[in-house]
mmCIF file with all atom_site columns, C-alpha atoms and ligand atoms in Angstrom:
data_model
loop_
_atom_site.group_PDB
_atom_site.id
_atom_site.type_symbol
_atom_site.label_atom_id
_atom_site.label_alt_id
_atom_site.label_comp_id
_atom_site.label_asym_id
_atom_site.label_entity_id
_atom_site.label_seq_id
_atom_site.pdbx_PDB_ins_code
_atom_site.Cartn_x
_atom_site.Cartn_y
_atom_site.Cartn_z
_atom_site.occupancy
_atom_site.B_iso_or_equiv
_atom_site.pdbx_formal_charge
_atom_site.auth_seq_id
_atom_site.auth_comp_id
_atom_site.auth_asym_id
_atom_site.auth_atom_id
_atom_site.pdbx_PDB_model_num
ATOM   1   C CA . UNK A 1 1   ? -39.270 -57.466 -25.521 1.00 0.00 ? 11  UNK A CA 1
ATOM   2   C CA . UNK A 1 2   ? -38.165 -60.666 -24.031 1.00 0.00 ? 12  UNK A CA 1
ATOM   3   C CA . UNK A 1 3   ? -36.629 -61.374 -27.143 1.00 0.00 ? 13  UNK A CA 1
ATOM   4   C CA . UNK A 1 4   ? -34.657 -58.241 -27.914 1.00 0.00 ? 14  UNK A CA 1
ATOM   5   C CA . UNK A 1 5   ? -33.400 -58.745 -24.274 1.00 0.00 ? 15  UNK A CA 1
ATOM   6   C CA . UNK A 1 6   ? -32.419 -62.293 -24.497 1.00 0.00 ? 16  UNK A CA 1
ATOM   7   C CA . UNK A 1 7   ? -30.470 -60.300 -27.958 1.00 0.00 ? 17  UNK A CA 1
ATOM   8   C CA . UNK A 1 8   ? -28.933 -57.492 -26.067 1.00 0.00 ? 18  UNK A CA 1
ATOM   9   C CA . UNK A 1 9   ? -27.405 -59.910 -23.136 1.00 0.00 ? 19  UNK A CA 1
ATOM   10  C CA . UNK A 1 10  ? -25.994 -62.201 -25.999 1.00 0.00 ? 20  UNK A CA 1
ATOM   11  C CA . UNK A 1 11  ? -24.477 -59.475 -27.695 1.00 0.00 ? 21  UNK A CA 1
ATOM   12  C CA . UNK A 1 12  ? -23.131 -58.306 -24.044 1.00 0.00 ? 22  UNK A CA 1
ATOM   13  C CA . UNK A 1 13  ? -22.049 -62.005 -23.739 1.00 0.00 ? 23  UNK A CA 1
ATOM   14  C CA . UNK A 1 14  ? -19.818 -61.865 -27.108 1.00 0.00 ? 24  UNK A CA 1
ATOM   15  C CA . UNK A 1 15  ? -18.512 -58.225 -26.207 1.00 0.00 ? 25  UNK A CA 1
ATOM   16  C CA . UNK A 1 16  ? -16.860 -59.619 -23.224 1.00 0.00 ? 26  UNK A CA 1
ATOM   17  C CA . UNK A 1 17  ? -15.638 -62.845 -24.334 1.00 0.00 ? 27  UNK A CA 1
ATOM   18  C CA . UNK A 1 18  ? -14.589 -61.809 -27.969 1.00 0.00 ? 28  UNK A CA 1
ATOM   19  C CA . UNK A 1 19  ? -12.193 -59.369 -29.728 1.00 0.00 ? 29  UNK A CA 1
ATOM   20  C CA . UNK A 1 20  ? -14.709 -57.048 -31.377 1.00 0.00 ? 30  UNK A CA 1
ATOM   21  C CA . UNK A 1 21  ? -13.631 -58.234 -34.769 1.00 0.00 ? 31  UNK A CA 1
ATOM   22  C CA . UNK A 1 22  ? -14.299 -61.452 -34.725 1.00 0.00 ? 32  UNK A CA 1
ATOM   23  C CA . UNK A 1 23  ? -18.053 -61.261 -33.845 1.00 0.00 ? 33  UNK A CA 1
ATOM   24  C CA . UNK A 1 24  ? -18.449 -60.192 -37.843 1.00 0.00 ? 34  UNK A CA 1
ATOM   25  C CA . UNK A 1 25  ? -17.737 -61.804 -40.728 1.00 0.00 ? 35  UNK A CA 1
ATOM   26  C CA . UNK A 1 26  ? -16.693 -59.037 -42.085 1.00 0.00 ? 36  UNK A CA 1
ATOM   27  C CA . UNK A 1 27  ? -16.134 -55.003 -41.145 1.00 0.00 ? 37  UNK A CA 1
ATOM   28  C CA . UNK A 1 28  ? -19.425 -54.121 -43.602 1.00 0.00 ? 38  UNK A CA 1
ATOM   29  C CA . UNK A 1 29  ? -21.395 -56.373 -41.246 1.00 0.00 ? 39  UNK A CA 1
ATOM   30  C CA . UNK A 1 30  ? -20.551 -54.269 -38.499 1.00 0.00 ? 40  UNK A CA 1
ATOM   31  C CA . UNK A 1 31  ? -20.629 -51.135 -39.885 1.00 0.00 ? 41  UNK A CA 1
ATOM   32  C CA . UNK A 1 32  ? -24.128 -52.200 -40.823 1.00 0.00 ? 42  UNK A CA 1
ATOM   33  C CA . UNK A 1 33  ? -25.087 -53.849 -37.591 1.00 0.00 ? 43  UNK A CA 1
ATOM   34  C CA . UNK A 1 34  ? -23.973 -50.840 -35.462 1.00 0.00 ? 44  UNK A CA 1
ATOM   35  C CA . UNK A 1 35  ? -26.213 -48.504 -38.223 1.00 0.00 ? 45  UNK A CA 1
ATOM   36  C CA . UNK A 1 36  ? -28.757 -50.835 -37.942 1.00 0.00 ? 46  UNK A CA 1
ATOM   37  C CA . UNK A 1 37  ? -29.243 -50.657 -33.845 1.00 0.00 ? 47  UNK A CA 1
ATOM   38  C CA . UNK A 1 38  ? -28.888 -46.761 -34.075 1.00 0.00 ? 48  UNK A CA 1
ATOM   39  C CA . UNK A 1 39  ? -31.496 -46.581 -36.698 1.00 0.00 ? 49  UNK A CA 1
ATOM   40  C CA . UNK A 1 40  ? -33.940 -48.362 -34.959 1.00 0.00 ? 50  UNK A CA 1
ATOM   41  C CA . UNK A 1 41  ? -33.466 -46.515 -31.804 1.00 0.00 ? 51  UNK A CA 1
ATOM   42  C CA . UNK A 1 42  ? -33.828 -43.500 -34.363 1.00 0.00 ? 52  UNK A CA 1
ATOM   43  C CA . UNK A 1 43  ? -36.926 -44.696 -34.947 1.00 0.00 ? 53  UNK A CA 1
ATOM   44  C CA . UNK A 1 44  ? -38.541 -45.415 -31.588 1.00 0.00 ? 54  UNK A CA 1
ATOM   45  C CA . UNK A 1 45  ? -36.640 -42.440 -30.336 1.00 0.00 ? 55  UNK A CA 1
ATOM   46  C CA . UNK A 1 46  ? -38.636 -40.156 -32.785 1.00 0.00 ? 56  UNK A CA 1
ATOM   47  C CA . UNK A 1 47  ? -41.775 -41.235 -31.825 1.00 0.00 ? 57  UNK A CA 1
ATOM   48  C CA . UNK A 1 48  ? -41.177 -40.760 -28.413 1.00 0.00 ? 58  UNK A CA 1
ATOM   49  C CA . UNK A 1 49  ? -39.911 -37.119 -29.220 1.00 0.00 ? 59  UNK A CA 1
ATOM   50  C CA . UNK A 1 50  ? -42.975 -36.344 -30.926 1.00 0.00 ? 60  UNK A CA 1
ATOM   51  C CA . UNK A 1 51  ? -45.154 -37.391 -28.203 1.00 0.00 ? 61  UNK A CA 1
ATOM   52  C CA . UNK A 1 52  ? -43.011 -35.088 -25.695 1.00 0.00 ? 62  UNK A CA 1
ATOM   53  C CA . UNK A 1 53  ? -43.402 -32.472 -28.031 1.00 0.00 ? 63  UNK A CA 1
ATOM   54  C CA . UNK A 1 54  ? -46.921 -33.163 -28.648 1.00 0.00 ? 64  UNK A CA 1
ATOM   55  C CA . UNK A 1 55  ? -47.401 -33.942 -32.393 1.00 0.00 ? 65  UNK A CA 1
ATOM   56  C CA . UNK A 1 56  ? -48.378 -37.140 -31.501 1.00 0.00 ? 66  UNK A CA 1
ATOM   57  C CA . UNK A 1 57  ? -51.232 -37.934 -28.942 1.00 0.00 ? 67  UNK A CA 1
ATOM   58  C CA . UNK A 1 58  ? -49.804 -39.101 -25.840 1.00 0.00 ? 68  UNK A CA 1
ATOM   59  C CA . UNK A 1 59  ? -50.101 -42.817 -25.176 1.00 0.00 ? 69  UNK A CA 1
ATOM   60  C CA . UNK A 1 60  ? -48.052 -44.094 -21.826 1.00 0.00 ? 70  UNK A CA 1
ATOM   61  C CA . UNK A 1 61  ? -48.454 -47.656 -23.378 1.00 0.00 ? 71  UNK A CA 1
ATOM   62  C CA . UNK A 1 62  ? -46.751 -46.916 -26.261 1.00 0.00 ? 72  UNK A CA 1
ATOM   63  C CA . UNK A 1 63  ? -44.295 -44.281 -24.769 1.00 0.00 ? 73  UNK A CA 1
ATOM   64  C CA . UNK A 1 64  ? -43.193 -47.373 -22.543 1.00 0.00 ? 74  UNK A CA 1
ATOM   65  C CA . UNK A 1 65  ? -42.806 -49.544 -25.292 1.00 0.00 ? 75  UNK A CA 1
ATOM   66  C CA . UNK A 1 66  ? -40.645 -47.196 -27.305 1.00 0.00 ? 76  UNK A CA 1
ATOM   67  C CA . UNK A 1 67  ? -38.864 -46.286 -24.307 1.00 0.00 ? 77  UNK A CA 1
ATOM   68  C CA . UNK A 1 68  ? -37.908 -50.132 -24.146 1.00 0.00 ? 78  UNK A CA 1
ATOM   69  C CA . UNK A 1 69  ? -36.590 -50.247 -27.688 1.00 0.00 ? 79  UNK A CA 1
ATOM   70  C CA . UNK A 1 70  ? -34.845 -47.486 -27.423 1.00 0.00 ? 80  UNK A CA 1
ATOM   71  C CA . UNK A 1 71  ? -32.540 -48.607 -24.201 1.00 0.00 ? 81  UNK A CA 1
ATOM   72  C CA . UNK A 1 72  ? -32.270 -51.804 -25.526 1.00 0.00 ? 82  UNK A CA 1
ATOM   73  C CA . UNK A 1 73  ? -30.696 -50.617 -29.046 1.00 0.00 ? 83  UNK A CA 1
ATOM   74  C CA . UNK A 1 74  ? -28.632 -47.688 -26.791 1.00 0.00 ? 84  UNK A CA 1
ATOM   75  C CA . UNK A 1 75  ? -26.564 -50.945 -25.709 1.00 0.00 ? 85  UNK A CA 1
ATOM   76  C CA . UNK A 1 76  ? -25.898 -52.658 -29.159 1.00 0.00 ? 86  UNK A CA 1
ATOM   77  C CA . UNK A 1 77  ? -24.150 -50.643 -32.026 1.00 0.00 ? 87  UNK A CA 1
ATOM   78  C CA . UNK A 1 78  ? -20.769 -50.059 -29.617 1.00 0.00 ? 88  UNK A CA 1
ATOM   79  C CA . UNK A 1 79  ? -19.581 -53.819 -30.306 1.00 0.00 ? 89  UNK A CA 1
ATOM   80  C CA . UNK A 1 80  ? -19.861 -52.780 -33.789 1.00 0.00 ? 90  UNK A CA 1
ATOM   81  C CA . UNK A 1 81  ? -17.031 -49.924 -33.252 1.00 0.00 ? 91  UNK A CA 1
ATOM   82  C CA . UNK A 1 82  ? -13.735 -52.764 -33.532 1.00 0.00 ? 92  UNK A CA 1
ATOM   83  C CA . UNK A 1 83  ? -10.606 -52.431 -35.159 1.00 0.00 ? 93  UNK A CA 1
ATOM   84  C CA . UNK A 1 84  ? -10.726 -52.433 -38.503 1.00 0.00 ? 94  UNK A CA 1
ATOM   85  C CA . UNK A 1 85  ? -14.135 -51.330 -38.967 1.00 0.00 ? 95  UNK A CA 1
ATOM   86  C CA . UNK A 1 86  ? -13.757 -47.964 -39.863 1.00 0.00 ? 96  UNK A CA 1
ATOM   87  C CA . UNK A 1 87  ? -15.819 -45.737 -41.950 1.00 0.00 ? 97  UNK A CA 1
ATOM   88  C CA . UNK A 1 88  ? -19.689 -45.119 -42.503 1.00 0.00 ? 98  UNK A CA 1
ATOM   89  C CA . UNK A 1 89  ? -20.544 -42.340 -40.831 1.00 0.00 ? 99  UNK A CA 1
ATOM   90  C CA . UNK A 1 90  ? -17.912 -42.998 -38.100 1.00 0.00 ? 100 UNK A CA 1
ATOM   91  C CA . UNK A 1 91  ? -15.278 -40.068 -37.487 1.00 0.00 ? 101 UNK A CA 1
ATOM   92  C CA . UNK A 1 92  ? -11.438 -41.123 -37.156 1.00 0.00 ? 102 UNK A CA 1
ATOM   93  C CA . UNK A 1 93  ? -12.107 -39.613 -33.926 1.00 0.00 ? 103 UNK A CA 1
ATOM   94  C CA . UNK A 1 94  ? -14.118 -42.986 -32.521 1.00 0.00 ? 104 UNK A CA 1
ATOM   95  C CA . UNK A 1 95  ? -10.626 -45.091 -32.815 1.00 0.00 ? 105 UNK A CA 1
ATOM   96  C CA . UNK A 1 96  ? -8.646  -41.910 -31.803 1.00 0.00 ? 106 UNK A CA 1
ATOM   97  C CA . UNK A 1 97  ? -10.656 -40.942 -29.033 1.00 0.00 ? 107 UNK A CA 1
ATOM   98  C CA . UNK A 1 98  ? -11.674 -44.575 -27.979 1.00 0.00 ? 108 UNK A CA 1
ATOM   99  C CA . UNK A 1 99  ? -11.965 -43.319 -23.976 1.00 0.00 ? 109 UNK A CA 1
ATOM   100 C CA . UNK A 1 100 ? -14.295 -40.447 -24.548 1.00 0.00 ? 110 UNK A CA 1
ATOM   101 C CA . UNK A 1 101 ? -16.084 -42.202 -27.039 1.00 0.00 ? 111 UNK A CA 1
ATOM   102 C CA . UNK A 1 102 ? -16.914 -44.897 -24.560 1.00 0.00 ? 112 UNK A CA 1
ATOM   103 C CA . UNK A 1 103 ? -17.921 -42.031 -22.099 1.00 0.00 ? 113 UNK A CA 1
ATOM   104 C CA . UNK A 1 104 ? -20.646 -41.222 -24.421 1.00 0.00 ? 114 UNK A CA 1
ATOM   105 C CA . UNK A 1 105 ? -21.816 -44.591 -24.791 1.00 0.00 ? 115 UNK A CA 1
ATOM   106 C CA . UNK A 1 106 ? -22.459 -44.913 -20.990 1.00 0.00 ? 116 UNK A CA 1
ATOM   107 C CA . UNK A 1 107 ? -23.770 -41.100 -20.739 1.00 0.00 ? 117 UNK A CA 1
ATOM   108 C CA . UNK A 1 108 ? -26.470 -42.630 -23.489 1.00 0.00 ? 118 UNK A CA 1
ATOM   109 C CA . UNK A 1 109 ? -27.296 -46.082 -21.871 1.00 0.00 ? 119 UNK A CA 1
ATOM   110 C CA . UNK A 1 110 ? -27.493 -43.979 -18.559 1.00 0.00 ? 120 UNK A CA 1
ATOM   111 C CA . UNK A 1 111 ? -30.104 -41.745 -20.296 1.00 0.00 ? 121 UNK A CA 1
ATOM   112 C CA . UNK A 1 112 ? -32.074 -44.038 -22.178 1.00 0.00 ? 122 UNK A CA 1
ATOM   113 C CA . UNK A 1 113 ? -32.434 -45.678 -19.095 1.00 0.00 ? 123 UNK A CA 1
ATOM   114 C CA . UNK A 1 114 ? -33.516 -43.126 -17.132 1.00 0.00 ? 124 UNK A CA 1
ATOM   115 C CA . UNK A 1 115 ? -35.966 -42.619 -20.150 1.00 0.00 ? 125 UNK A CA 1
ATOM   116 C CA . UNK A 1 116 ? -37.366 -45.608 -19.962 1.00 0.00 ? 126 UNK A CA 1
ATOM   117 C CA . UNK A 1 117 ? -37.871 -44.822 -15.840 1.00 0.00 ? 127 UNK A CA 1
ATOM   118 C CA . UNK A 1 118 ? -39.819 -41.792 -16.869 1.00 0.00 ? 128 UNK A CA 1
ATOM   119 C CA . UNK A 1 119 ? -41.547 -43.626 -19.494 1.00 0.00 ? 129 UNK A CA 1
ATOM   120 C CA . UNK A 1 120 ? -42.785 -46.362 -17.506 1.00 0.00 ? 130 UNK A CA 1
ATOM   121 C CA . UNK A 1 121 ? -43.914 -43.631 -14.846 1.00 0.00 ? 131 UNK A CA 1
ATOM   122 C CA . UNK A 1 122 ? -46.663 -42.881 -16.910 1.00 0.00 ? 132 UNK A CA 1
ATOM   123 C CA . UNK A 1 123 ? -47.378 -39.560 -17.091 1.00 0.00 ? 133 UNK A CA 1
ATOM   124 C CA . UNK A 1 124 ? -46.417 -37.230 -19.574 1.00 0.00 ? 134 UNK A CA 1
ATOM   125 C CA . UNK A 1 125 ? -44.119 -34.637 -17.764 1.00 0.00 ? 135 UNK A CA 1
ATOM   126 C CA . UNK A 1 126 ? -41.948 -37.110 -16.822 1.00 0.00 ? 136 UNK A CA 1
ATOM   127 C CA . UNK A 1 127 ? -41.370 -37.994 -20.185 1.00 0.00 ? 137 UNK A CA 1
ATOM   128 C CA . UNK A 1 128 ? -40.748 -34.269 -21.487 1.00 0.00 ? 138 UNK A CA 1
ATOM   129 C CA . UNK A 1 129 ? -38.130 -33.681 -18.630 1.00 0.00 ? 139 UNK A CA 1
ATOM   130 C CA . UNK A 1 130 ? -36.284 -36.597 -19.284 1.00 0.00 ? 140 UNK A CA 1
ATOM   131 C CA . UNK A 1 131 ? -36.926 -36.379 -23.289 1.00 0.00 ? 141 UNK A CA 1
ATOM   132 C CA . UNK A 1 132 ? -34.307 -33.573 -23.573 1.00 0.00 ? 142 UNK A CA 1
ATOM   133 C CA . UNK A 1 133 ? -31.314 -34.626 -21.822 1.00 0.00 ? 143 UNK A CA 1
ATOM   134 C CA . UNK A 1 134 ? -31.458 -37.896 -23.558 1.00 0.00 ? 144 UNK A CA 1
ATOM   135 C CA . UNK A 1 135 ? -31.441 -36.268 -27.096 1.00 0.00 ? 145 UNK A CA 1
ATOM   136 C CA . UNK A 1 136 ? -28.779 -34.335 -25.765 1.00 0.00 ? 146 UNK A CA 1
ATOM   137 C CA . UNK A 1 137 ? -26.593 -37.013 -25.089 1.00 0.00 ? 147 UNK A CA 1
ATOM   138 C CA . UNK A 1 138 ? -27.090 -38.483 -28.719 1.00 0.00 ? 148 UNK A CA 1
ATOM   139 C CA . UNK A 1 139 ? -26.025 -35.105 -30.165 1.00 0.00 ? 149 UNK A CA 1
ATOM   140 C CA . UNK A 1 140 ? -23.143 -34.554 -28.023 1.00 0.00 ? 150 UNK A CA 1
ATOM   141 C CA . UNK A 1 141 ? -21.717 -37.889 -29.462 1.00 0.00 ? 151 UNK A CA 1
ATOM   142 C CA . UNK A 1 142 ? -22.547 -36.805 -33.059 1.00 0.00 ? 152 UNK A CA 1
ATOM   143 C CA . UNK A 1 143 ? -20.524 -33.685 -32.654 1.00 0.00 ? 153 UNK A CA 1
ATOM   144 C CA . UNK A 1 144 ? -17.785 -35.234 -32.177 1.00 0.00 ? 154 UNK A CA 1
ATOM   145 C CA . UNK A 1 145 ? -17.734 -38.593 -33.041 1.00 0.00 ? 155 UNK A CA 1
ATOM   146 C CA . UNK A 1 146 ? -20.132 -38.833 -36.646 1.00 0.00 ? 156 UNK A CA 1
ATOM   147 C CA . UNK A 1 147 ? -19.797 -37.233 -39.952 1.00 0.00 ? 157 UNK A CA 1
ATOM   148 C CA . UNK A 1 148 ? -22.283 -35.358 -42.009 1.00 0.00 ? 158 UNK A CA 1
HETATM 149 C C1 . ASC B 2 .   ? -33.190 -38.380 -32.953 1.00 0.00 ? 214 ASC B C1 1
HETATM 150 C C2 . ASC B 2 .   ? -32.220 -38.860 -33.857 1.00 0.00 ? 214 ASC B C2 1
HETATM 151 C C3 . ASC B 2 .   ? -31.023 -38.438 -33.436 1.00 0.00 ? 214 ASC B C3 1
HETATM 152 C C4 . ASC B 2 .   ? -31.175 -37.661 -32.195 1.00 0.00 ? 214 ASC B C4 1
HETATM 153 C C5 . ASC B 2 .   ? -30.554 -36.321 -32.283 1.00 0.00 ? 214 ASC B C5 1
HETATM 154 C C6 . ASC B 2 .   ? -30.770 -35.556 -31.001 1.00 0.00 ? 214 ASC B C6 1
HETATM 155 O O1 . ASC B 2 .   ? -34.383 -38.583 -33.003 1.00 0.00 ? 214 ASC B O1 1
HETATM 156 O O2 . ASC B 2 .   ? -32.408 -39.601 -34.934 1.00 0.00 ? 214 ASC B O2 1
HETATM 157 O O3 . ASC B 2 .   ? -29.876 -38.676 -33.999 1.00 0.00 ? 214 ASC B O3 1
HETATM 158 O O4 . ASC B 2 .   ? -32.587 -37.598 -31.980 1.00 0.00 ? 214 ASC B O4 1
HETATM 159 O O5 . ASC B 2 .   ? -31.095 -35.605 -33.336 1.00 0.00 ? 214 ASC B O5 1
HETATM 160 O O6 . ASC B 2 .   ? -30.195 -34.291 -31.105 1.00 0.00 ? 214 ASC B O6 1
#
């Protein structure tokens, strides 16, 4: 995870040193990074879900290892948001709305953190309490904020 970190701080790096256009070549690239990042966290966010729902046998190694991906993608696909990126699955509502779009951003990095508290905790409980409000915090967003 060292790696994905060292990723996630240089991406930070850029975001406050660069317009958000110029860190891609062009606006597919970040329309694709910033689907990329929330498909992975999709990904490692689902498996987490189906351990706090118990489809999947609980495993506090792996929960915590999910947990990790997950907060460190929760941080990435904003920078991918700039000017002149519009359109994937993005509302008109994310350039409209740029305040209360960043509001869920931070409600999600606060969560996913939190997640990966719980997750790192060990036990299973503290996963399932902290499972929900998490997911709730990527729906919110969708509601207003994606398409389809
Ligand atoms: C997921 C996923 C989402 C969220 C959302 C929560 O696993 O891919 O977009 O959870 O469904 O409501």
């Amino acid at each position: 995870m060292i790696r994905l970190a060292t990723f996630a701080l240089a991406a930070a790096c850029a975001a406050t040193t660069l317009p958000a256009a110029a860190q891609f070549a062009k606006p597919e690239d970040a329309i694709k990074y910033r689907q990329s990042a929330l498909f992975v966290m999709s990904q490692h966010f689902g498996r987490l879900g189906a351990m706090a729902n118990g489809r999947a046998p609980y495993d506090a190694a792996a929960a915590a290892a999910n947990a990790e991906v997950v907060a460190d993608m929760a941080k990435l696909p904003w920078a991918g948001f700039g000017a002149g990126t519009e359109g994937g699955k993005a509302k008109a509502e994310v350039w409209k709305e740029a305040p209360k779009f960043k509001e869920h951003q931070d409600k999600l990095i606060a969560e996913t953190g939190k997640l990966l508290v719980a997750a790192k905790a060990g036990n299973i409980d503290a996963l399932k309490t902290q499972f929900g409000p998490t997911a709730a915090s990527c729906k919110a967003c969708h509601d207003t904020f994606r398409d389809r």
